[in-house]
Amino acid sequence: MTSPAGYVTEAFTNPPNYNFPHDRLETLRDASKTPVVLVACGSFSPVTYLHLRMFEMAKDYIRHNTEFEVVGIYLSPVSDMYKKPGLLNAHHRVNMCNLAAQDSGGSLMIDPWEAFQAYQRTAIVLDHFDYEINTVLGGISTQDGEHRKVRVMLLAGSDLISTMSEPGVWSYSDLEHILGRYGVFIIERAGSGMDQATDNLAKWRHNIYMISQLIQNDVSSTKVRLFLRRGLSVRYLLPNSVVDYIEENGLYQDESAANANASLSEKGKEKEASSSTAPLKKEPAALSTSRESPTCRKC
Ligand SMILES: Nc1ncnc2c1ncn2[C@@H]1O[C@H](COP(=O)(O)OP(=O)(O)OP(=O)(O)O)[C@@H](O)[C@H]1O
Ligand SMILES: NC(=O)c1ccc[n+]([C@@H]2O[C@H](COP(=O)(O)O)[C@@H](O)[C@H]2O)c1
């Protein structure tokens, strides 16, 4: 069921004292273009330079290959109730994202909306952005002061998109909503092929833009956490202010016994002793219309 505005929820729930960040939304410079806001959803535990680089890659691609103009970029850290291994509490994850945004000195904004409440499916998160930007703010301005509706689009790595073909992780109606109504820019990620990621999503091909990584870089939060637990340096993999924050707060020193025994696979992902035999848990609650927490697909 959708709301009158075509959203997948009837009403949005805001965390206490929540204000939508919009101070870095930009004016549309070229009135012939369609304004677009990019939203990257994820754990960001911790945020790395690769998360920040995704936006640079997407902006270059968009400028050279499309009729869009980027007027806003957001990180949307997931709720603690996503319960993924290594998911530090939202307070620290949001703080680190804010430090990274300050450090970058650019237009990146951090939206804590999903972080500080019950788990919200990605389809609802995109609806929230659409509602805040197009309904509450009335869109963005052109240089002539005219108001324009903004197109909200998802920005994701190819590993995330490949899960869209895994049975049980995303509902068909959510995919229809995310890929049909909004659309996605996909950043190539080592170990997760682009074609393989989108083979089953052909129906929405017109709204799926694939961006190759011209400089291969497979930094992941998992690797960073593993380095930290082993007492290895993570400087220059993430902004200095985030490294300092991790040190000052003693973060990622100890995780569960399973995680402590982790080793790096060739894809740079953590393999836990128990996970090789554990069945892949789907995400039943995330697919329901309730606000219960899902079971993370990587658990
Ligand atoms: N090296 C990378 N190349 C391309 N996309 C990336 C890269 N690192 C993260 N992403 C993308 O960033 C988004 C947020 O990812 P997430 O926070 O889960 O990071 P992660 O590094 O994959 O975390 P973890 O290692 O804990 O699974 C996802 O869409 C993911 O695909
Ligand atoms: N059904 C869904 O809406 C759904 C399924 C899987 C992941 N996700 C989102 O993808 C993001 C990244 O997930 P991972 O950190 O597990 O790669 C998270 O923001 C999560 O909420 C959404």
GROMACS .gro file of C-alpha atoms and ligand atoms in nm:
model
  352
    1MET     CA    1   0.000   0.000   0.000
    2THR     CA    2   0.130   0.347  -0.081
    3SER     CA    3   0.046   0.694   0.054
    4PRO     CA    4  -0.138   0.950  -0.161
    5ALA     CA    5   0.204   1.085  -0.266
    6GLY     CA    6   0.299   0.736  -0.385
    7TYR     CA    7   0.531   0.668  -0.091
    8VAL     CA    8   0.565   0.318   0.053
    9THR     CA    9   0.472   0.450   0.397
   10GLU     CA   10   0.166   0.644   0.509
   11ALA     CA   11   0.364   0.861   0.751
   12PHE     CA   12   0.731   0.909   0.837
   13THR     CA   13   0.854   0.865   1.195
   14ASN     CA   14   1.123   1.113   1.296
   15PRO     CA   15   1.375   1.053   1.577
   16PRO     CA   16   1.353   1.297   1.873
   17ASN     CA   17   1.476   1.652   1.798
   18TYR     CA   18   1.531   1.565   1.434
   19ASN     CA   19   1.593   1.834   1.172
   20PHE     CA   20   1.656   1.745   0.810
   21PRO     CA   21   2.002   1.877   0.709
   22HIS     CA   22   1.972   2.091   0.397
   23ASP     CA   23   2.220   2.377   0.447
   24ARG     CA   24   2.452   2.245   0.174
   25LEU     CA   25   2.189   2.190  -0.094
   26GLU     CA   26   2.302   2.386  -0.398
   27THR     CA   27   2.136   2.611  -0.653
   28LEU     CA   28   2.087   2.458  -0.998
   29ARG     CA   29   2.350   2.624  -1.217
   30ASP     CA   30   2.236   2.494  -1.556
   31ALA     CA   31   1.858   2.534  -1.587
   32SER     CA   32   1.850   2.289  -1.878
   33LYS     CA   33   1.953   2.005  -1.646
   34THR     CA   34   1.757   1.791  -1.402
   35PRO     CA   35   1.863   1.852  -1.039
   36VAL     CA   36   1.958   1.531  -0.859
   37VAL     CA   37   2.036   1.448  -0.497
   38LEU     CA   38   2.253   1.140  -0.432
   39VAL     CA   39   2.188   0.929  -0.122
   40ALA     CA   40   2.432   0.660  -0.008
   41CYS     CA   41   2.283   0.421   0.249
   42GLY     CA   42   2.503   0.191   0.452
   43SER     CA   43   2.667   0.104   0.780
   44PHE     CA   44   2.966   0.340   0.763
   45SER     CA   45   3.129   0.153   1.051
   46PRO     CA   46   3.358   0.338   1.010
   47VAL     CA   47   3.323   0.574   0.713
   48THR     CA   48   3.624   0.541   0.476
   49TYR     CA   49   3.770   0.747   0.194
   50LEU     CA   50   3.604   0.505  -0.048
   51HIS     CA   51   3.261   0.606   0.079
   52LEU     CA   52   3.356   0.969   0.014
   53ARG     CA   53   3.513   0.887  -0.323
   54MET     CA   54   3.189   0.728  -0.442
   55PHE     CA   55   3.038   1.075  -0.464
   56GLU     CA   56   3.334   1.213  -0.661
   57MET     CA   57   3.312   0.925  -0.910
   58ALA     CA   58   2.939   0.974  -0.946
   59LYS     CA   59   2.969   1.352  -0.990
   60ASP     CA   60   3.231   1.309  -1.265
   61TYR     CA   61   3.018   1.049  -1.438
   62ILE     CA   62   2.703   1.260  -1.415
   63ARG     CA   63   2.874   1.574  -1.543
   64HIS     CA   64   3.019   1.398  -1.846
   65ASN     CA   65   2.747   1.149  -1.935
   66THR     CA   66   2.403   1.265  -1.827
   67GLU     CA   67   2.155   1.550  -1.829
   68PHE     CA   68   2.153   1.562  -1.449
   69GLU     CA   69   2.321   1.817  -1.223
   70VAL     CA   70   2.410   1.715  -0.867
   71VAL     CA   71   2.266   1.962  -0.615
   72GLY     CA   72   2.308   1.758  -0.296
   73ILE     CA   73   2.496   1.458  -0.157
   74TYR     CA   74   2.407   1.263   0.156
   75LEU     CA   75   2.526   0.974   0.369
   76SER     CA   76   2.245   0.798   0.551
   77PRO     CA   77   2.387   0.565   0.820
   78VAL     CA   78   2.167   0.265   0.894
   79SER     CA   79   1.990   0.203   1.227
   80ASP     CA   80   2.160  -0.003   1.501
   81MET     CA   81   1.873  -0.244   1.456
   82TYR     CA   82   2.024  -0.358   1.127
   83LYS     CA   83   2.243  -0.573   1.354
   84LYS     CA   84   2.528  -0.632   1.115
   85PRO     CA   85   2.853  -0.766   1.266
   86GLY     CA   86   3.090  -0.480   1.342
   87LEU     CA   87   2.808  -0.224   1.347
   88LEU     CA   88   2.918   0.028   1.607
   89ASN     CA   89   2.643   0.226   1.775
   90ALA     CA   90   2.481   0.495   1.567
   91HIS     CA   91   2.602   0.779   1.789
   92HIS     CA   92   2.967   0.702   1.701
   93ARG     CA   93   2.894   0.621   1.335
   94VAL     CA   94   2.709   0.949   1.283
   95ASN     CA   95   2.983   1.144   1.466
   96MET     CA   96   3.248   0.989   1.242
   97CYS     CA   97   3.047   1.066   0.928
   98ASN     CA   98   3.008   1.427   1.043
   99LEU     CA   99   3.383   1.455   1.103
  100ALA     CA  100   3.449   1.311   0.757
  101ALA     CA  101   3.208   1.562   0.602
  102GLN     CA  102   3.376   1.853   0.786
  103ASP     CA  103   3.718   1.723   0.687
  104SER     CA  104   3.621   1.704   0.320
  105GLY     CA  105   3.515   2.069   0.325
  106GLY     CA  106   3.267   1.997   0.048
  107SER     CA  107   2.894   1.972   0.018
  108LEU     CA  108   2.844   1.631   0.187
  109MET     CA  109   2.561   1.618   0.442
  110ILE     CA  110   2.490   1.346   0.697
  111ASP     CA  111   2.126   1.262   0.757
  112PRO     CA  112   2.083   1.088   1.097
  113TRP     CA  113   1.714   1.011   1.030
  114GLU     CA  114   1.743   0.634   0.988
  115ALA     CA  115   2.038   0.598   1.228
  116PHE     CA  116   1.846   0.710   1.537
  117GLN     CA  117   1.530   0.506   1.508
  118ALA     CA  118   1.399   0.161   1.420
  119TYR     CA  119   1.525  -0.001   1.099
  120GLN     CA  120   1.391   0.166   0.784
  121ARG     CA  121   1.400  -0.006   0.445
  122THR     CA  122   1.590   0.175   0.170
  123ALA     CA  123   1.266   0.241  -0.021
  124ILE     CA  124   1.134   0.434   0.281
  125VAL     CA  125   1.464   0.619   0.324
  126LEU     CA  126   1.447   0.746  -0.036
  127ASP     CA  127   1.083   0.847   0.017
  128HIS     CA  128   1.193   1.040   0.328
  129PHE     CA  129   1.449   1.237   0.122
  130ASP     CA  130   1.194   1.301  -0.152
  131TYR     CA  131   0.941   1.422   0.104
  132GLU     CA  132   1.185   1.651   0.289
  133ILE     CA  133   1.335   1.805  -0.024
  134ASN     CA  134   1.038   1.825  -0.260
  135THR     CA  135   0.741   1.859  -0.026
  136VAL     CA  136   0.878   2.032   0.286
  137LEU     CA  137   1.142   2.250   0.118
  138GLY     CA  138   0.955   2.281  -0.213
  139GLY     CA  139   1.253   2.164  -0.421
  140ILE     CA  140   1.563   2.372  -0.497
  141SER     CA  141   1.614   2.703  -0.678
  142THR     CA  142   1.762   2.782  -1.015
  143GLN     CA  143   1.987   3.089  -1.050
  144ASP     CA  144   1.677   3.281  -1.163
  145GLY     CA  145   1.498   3.196  -0.839
  146GLU     CA  146   1.263   2.946  -1.000
  147HIS     CA  147   1.182   2.638  -0.789
  148ARG     CA  148   1.254   2.294  -0.930
  149LYS     CA  149   1.160   1.948  -0.812
  150VAL     CA  150   1.465   1.736  -0.734
  151ARG     CA  151   1.521   1.378  -0.845
  152VAL     CA  152   1.639   1.165  -0.550
  153MET     CA  153   1.867   0.875  -0.649
  154LEU     CA  154   2.048   0.598  -0.465
  155LEU     CA  155   2.428   0.574  -0.482
  156ALA     CA  156   2.565   0.228  -0.405
  157GLY     CA  157   2.854  -0.009  -0.467
  158SER     CA  158   2.804  -0.309  -0.695
  159ASP     CA  159   2.813  -0.545  -0.396
  160LEU     CA  160   2.499  -0.388  -0.258
  161ILE     CA  161   2.325  -0.394  -0.594
  162SER     CA  162   2.412  -0.760  -0.647
  163THR     CA  163   2.210  -0.840  -0.333
  164MET     CA  164   1.905  -0.712  -0.522
  165SER     CA  165   1.915  -1.035  -0.721
  166GLU     CA  166   1.941  -1.252  -0.410
  167PRO     CA  167   1.607  -1.400  -0.317
  168GLY     CA  168   1.455  -1.270   0.005
  169VAL     CA  169   1.676  -0.965   0.062
  170TRP     CA  170   1.463  -0.704  -0.118
  171SER     CA  171   1.092  -0.726  -0.193
  172TYR     CA  172   0.985  -0.688  -0.555
  173SER     CA  173   0.768  -0.388  -0.468
  174ASP     CA  174   1.062  -0.214  -0.299
  175LEU     CA  175   1.282  -0.277  -0.604
  176GLU     CA  176   1.009  -0.140  -0.827
  177HIS     CA  177   0.997   0.165  -0.603
  178ILE     CA  178   1.374   0.217  -0.569
  179LEU     CA  179   1.472   0.140  -0.928
  180GLY     CA  180   1.151   0.237  -1.106
  181ARG     CA  181   1.063   0.559  -0.927
  182TYR     CA  182   1.407   0.681  -0.811
  183GLY     CA  183   1.697   0.507  -0.990
  184VAL     CA  184   2.053   0.423  -0.890
  185PHE     CA  185   2.415   0.502  -0.966
  186ILE     CA  186   2.631   0.194  -0.913
  187ILE     CA  187   3.001   0.216  -0.836
  188GLU     CA  188   3.203  -0.084  -0.946
  189ARG     CA  189   3.349  -0.270  -0.649
  190ALA     CA  190   3.632  -0.523  -0.660
  191GLY     CA  191   3.496  -0.877  -0.633
  192SER     CA  192   3.142  -0.787  -0.736
  193GLY     CA  193   3.094  -0.776  -1.112
  194MET     CA  194   2.879  -0.503  -1.263
  195ASP     CA  195   2.705  -0.726  -1.518
  196GLN     CA  196   2.639  -0.992  -1.262
  197ALA     CA  197   2.504  -0.720  -1.029
  198THR     CA  198   2.244  -0.601  -1.276
  199ASP     CA  199   2.157  -0.906  -1.489
  200ASN     CA  200   1.828  -0.959  -1.308
  201LEU     CA  201   1.740  -0.592  -1.293
  202ALA     CA  202   1.708  -0.541  -1.670
  203LYS     CA  203   1.350  -0.419  -1.640
  204TRP     CA  204   1.478  -0.101  -1.475
  205ARG     CA  205   1.785  -0.062  -1.701
  206HIS     CA  206   1.683   0.292  -1.799
  207ASN     CA  207   1.723   0.402  -1.436
  208ILE     CA  208   2.047   0.218  -1.358
  209TYR     CA  209   2.377   0.393  -1.427
  210MET     CA  210   2.698   0.193  -1.393
  211ILE     CA  211   3.024   0.368  -1.308
  212SER     CA  212   3.358   0.190  -1.351
  213GLN     CA  213   3.638   0.248  -1.104
  214LEU     CA  214   3.929   0.379  -1.311
  215ILE     CA  215   4.164   0.346  -1.013
  216GLN     CA  216   4.095   0.019  -0.839
  217ASN     CA  217   4.054   0.063  -0.466
  218ASP     CA  218   3.889  -0.193  -0.246
  219VAL     CA  219   3.911  -0.030   0.096
  220SER     CA  220   3.624  -0.158   0.308
  221SER     CA  221   3.506  -0.086   0.661
  222THR     CA  222   3.558  -0.455   0.737
  223LYS     CA  223   3.928  -0.431   0.653
  224VAL     CA  224   3.962  -0.114   0.858
  225ARG     CA  225   3.802  -0.282   1.161
  226LEU     CA  226   4.031  -0.580   1.122
  227PHE     CA  227   4.340  -0.359   1.101
  228LEU     CA  228   4.234  -0.174   1.415
  229ARG     CA  229   4.186  -0.495   1.609
  230ARG     CA  230   4.529  -0.608   1.502
  231GLY     CA  231   4.691  -0.279   1.603
  232LEU     CA  232   4.772  -0.183   1.242
  233SER     CA  233   4.760   0.174   1.114
  234VAL     CA  234   4.453   0.288   0.922
  235ARG     CA  235   4.581   0.637   0.845
  236TYR     CA  236   4.517   0.751   0.486
  237LEU     CA  237   4.237   0.496   0.451
  238LEU     CA  238   4.001   0.733   0.630
  239PRO     CA  239   4.011   1.102   0.720
  240ASN     CA  240   4.257   1.193   0.999
  241SER     CA  241   3.979   1.337   1.212
  242VAL     CA  242   3.801   0.999   1.200
  243VAL     CA  243   4.122   0.810   1.285
  244ASP     CA  244   4.174   1.046   1.583
  245TYR     CA  245   3.812   0.994   1.694
  246ILE     CA  246   3.854   0.615   1.681
  247GLU     CA  247   4.174   0.637   1.887
  248GLU     CA  248   4.033   0.883   2.141
  249ASN     CA  249   3.727   0.666   2.198
  250GLY     CA  250   3.907   0.332   2.183
  251LEU     CA  251   3.671   0.205   1.913
  252TYR     CA  252   3.688  -0.127   1.729
  253GLN     CA  253   3.936  -0.278   1.974
  254ASP     CA  254   3.733  -0.580   2.066
  255GLU     CA  255   3.442  -0.741   1.892
  256SER     CA  256   3.275  -1.074   1.938
  257ALA     CA  257   3.496  -1.382   1.956
  258ALA     CA  258   3.383  -1.474   1.606
  259ASN     CA  259   3.489  -1.142   1.466
  260ALA     CA  260   3.819  -1.149   1.656
  261ASN     CA  261   3.901  -1.473   1.478
  262ALA     CA  262   3.827  -1.324   1.141
  263SER     CA  263   4.059  -1.341   0.847
  264LEU     CA  264   4.051  -1.153   0.519
  265SER     CA  265   3.921  -1.330   0.215
  266GLU     CA  266   4.039  -1.239  -0.133
  267LYS     CA  267   3.741  -1.004  -0.160
  268GLY     CA  268   3.860  -0.822   0.150
  269LYS     CA  269   3.555  -0.927   0.343
  270GLU     CA  270   3.568  -1.069   0.690
  271LYS     CA  271   3.509  -1.441   0.710
  272GLU     CA  272   3.402  -1.568   1.045
  273ALA     CA  273   3.471  -1.923   1.152
  274SER     CA  274   3.101  -1.979   1.199
  275SER     CA  275   2.976  -1.791   0.893
  276SER     CA  276   3.106  -2.038   0.635
  277THR     CA  277   2.861  -2.296   0.758
  278ALA     CA  278   2.577  -2.070   0.868
  279PRO     CA  279   2.290  -2.048   0.622
  280LEU     CA  280   2.246  -1.709   0.459
  281LYS     CA  281   1.989  -1.537   0.670
  282LYS     CA  282   1.736  -1.344   0.471
  283GLU     CA  283   1.577  -1.027   0.581
  284PRO     CA  284   1.216  -1.115   0.650
  285ALA     CA  285   1.137  -0.827   0.882
  286ALA     CA  286   1.285  -0.572   0.641
  287LEU     CA  287   1.048  -0.691   0.376
  288SER     CA  288   0.745  -0.668   0.593
  289THR     CA  289   0.563  -0.341   0.633
  290SER     CA  290   0.636  -0.332   1.007
  291ARG     CA  291   0.918  -0.128   1.156
  292GLU     CA  292   1.085  -0.427   1.314
  293SER     CA  293   1.455  -0.475   1.271
  294PRO     CA  294   1.571  -0.693   0.981
  295THR     CA  295   1.845  -0.950   1.007
  296CYS     CA  296   2.141  -0.814   0.818
  297ARG     CA  297   2.207  -1.010   0.497
  298LYS     CA  298   2.574  -1.057   0.589
  299CYS     CA  299   2.502  -1.201   0.934
  300LIG     N1  300   3.549   0.013  -0.197
  300LIG     C1  301   3.424   0.038  -0.237
  300LIG     N2  302   3.393   0.046  -0.369
  300LIG     C2  303   3.266   0.070  -0.409
  300LIG     N3  304   3.161   0.087  -0.324
  300LIG     C3  305   3.187   0.081  -0.193
  300LIG     C4  306   3.319   0.058  -0.142
  300LIG     N4  307   3.313   0.059  -0.006
  300LIG     C5  308   3.183   0.078   0.026
  300LIG     N5  309   3.108   0.090  -0.084
  300LIG     C6  310   2.962   0.112  -0.090
  300LIG     O1  311   2.928   0.203   0.013
  300LIG     C7  312   2.796   0.177   0.060
  300LIG     C8  313   2.796   0.166   0.209
  300LIG     O2  314   2.867   0.050   0.241
  300LIG     P1  315   2.900  -0.006   0.384
  300LIG     O3  316   2.887   0.097   0.488
  300LIG     O4  317   2.828  -0.133   0.403
  300LIG     O5  318   3.057  -0.020   0.362
  300LIG     P2  319   3.143  -0.149   0.354
  300LIG     O6  320   3.285  -0.100   0.341
  300LIG     O7  321   3.092  -0.243   0.251
  300LIG     O8  322   3.114  -0.206   0.500
  300LIG     P3  323   3.145  -0.349   0.558
  300LIG     O9  324   3.287  -0.381   0.518
  300LIG    O10  325   3.125  -0.327   0.704
  300LIG    O11  326   3.045  -0.444   0.495
  300LIG     C9  327   2.751   0.047  -0.011
  300LIG    O12  328   2.670   0.083  -0.121
  300LIG    C10  329   2.882  -0.013  -0.058
  300LIG    O13  330   2.863  -0.092  -0.174
  301LIG     N1  331   1.521  -0.443   0.176
  301LIG     C1  332   1.597  -0.338   0.195
  301LIG     O1  333   1.553  -0.224   0.199
  301LIG     C2  334   1.744  -0.360   0.214
  301LIG     C3  335   1.804  -0.486   0.200
  301LIG     C4  336   1.943  -0.497   0.218
  301LIG     C5  337   2.020  -0.386   0.249
  301LIG     N2  338   1.959  -0.265   0.259
  301LIG     C6  339   2.036  -0.145   0.292
  301LIG     O2  340   2.161  -0.148   0.230
  301LIG     C7  341   2.255  -0.075   0.308
  301LIG     C8  342   2.390  -0.142   0.317
  301LIG     O3  343   2.379  -0.268   0.362
  301LIG     P1  344   2.515  -0.352   0.395
  301LIG     O4  345   2.594  -0.271   0.494
  301LIG     O5  346   2.463  -0.480   0.452
  301LIG     O6  347   2.590  -0.366   0.267
  301LIG     C9  348   2.187  -0.050   0.443
  301LIG     O7  349   2.153   0.086   0.444
  301LIG    C10  350   2.063  -0.136   0.441
  301LIG     O8  351   1.951  -0.075   0.505
  301LIG    C11  352   1.825  -0.250   0.242
   0.00000   0.00000   0.00000
